[in-house]
Amino acid sequence: MKLNIPIIAMTVHSLVGKQECCYKEGMNGYVPKPFKQAVLLEAIKTVMNKDIPILKEI
């Protein structure tokens, strides 16, 4: 289908280099656990504001 759907990675631990690894693998956002609601909502807003082709169709 070749869709570009935004993905936010949620990790169990905030390890050094984990965020960079997630972005390298193609994730659009990153939220380490435990997280606060405001952090998750900000990550969602950030991903939704990026220039992602699939979002333009919605």
Coordinates of C-alpha atoms in Angstrom, one line a residue:
M1 CA 0.0 0.0 0.0
K2 CA 3.0 2.3 0.4
L3 CA 1.3 4.5 3.0
N4 CA 3.3 6.8 5.2
I5 CA 1.5 6.5 8.5
P6 CA 3.1 8.4 11.4
I7 CA 4.4 6.2 14.2
I8 CA 5.3 7.3 17.7
A9 CA 7.7 4.9 19.5
M10 CA 7.0 4.3 23.2
T11 CA 9.9 2.6 25.0
V12 CA 9.9 1.0 28.4
H13 CA 13.2 2.6 29.5
S14 CA 14.8 5.9 28.4
L15 CA 18.2 4.6 27.5
V16 CA 21.0 6.7 26.0
G17 CA 20.7 6.6 22.3
K18 CA 17.3 4.9 22.2
Q19 CA 15.6 8.0 20.7
E20 CA 18.1 8.3 17.9
C21 CA 17.7 4.6 17.2
C22 CA 14.0 5.0 16.9
Y23 CA 14.2 7.9 14.5
K24 CA 16.9 6.0 12.5
E25 CA 14.4 3.1 12.1
G26 CA 11.8 5.4 10.7
M27 CA 9.7 6.5 13.7
N28 CA 8.2 9.9 13.5
G29 CA 8.1 10.6 17.3
Y30 CA 9.4 9.2 20.5
V31 CA 8.0 9.0 24.1
P32 CA 9.8 7.2 26.9
K33 CA 7.8 5.5 29.6
P34 CA 6.8 6.4 32.2
F35 CA 5.4 9.4 30.4
K36 CA 3.1 12.3 31.3
Q37 CA 0.0 12.9 29.3
A38 CA 1.3 16.3 28.2
V39 CA 4.4 14.7 26.7
L40 CA 2.4 12.2 24.7
L41 CA 0.0 14.9 23.5
E42 CA 2.9 17.1 22.4
A43 CA 4.4 14.2 20.5
I44 CA 1.1 13.6 18.7
K45 CA 0.8 17.3 17.9
T46 CA 4.3 17.4 16.6
V47 CA 3.8 14.3 14.4
M48 CA 0.5 15.6 13.0
N49 CA 2.1 19.0 12.1
K50 CA 4.9 17.3 10.1
D51 CA 4.8 17.2 6.3
I52 CA 3.6 13.6 6.0
P53 CA 1.8 12.8 2.7
I54 CA -0.9 10.5 4.2
L55 CA -2.0 13.2 6.6
K56 CA -2.8 15.5 3.7
E57 CA -5.3 13.0 2.4
I58 CA -7.3 12.9 5.7

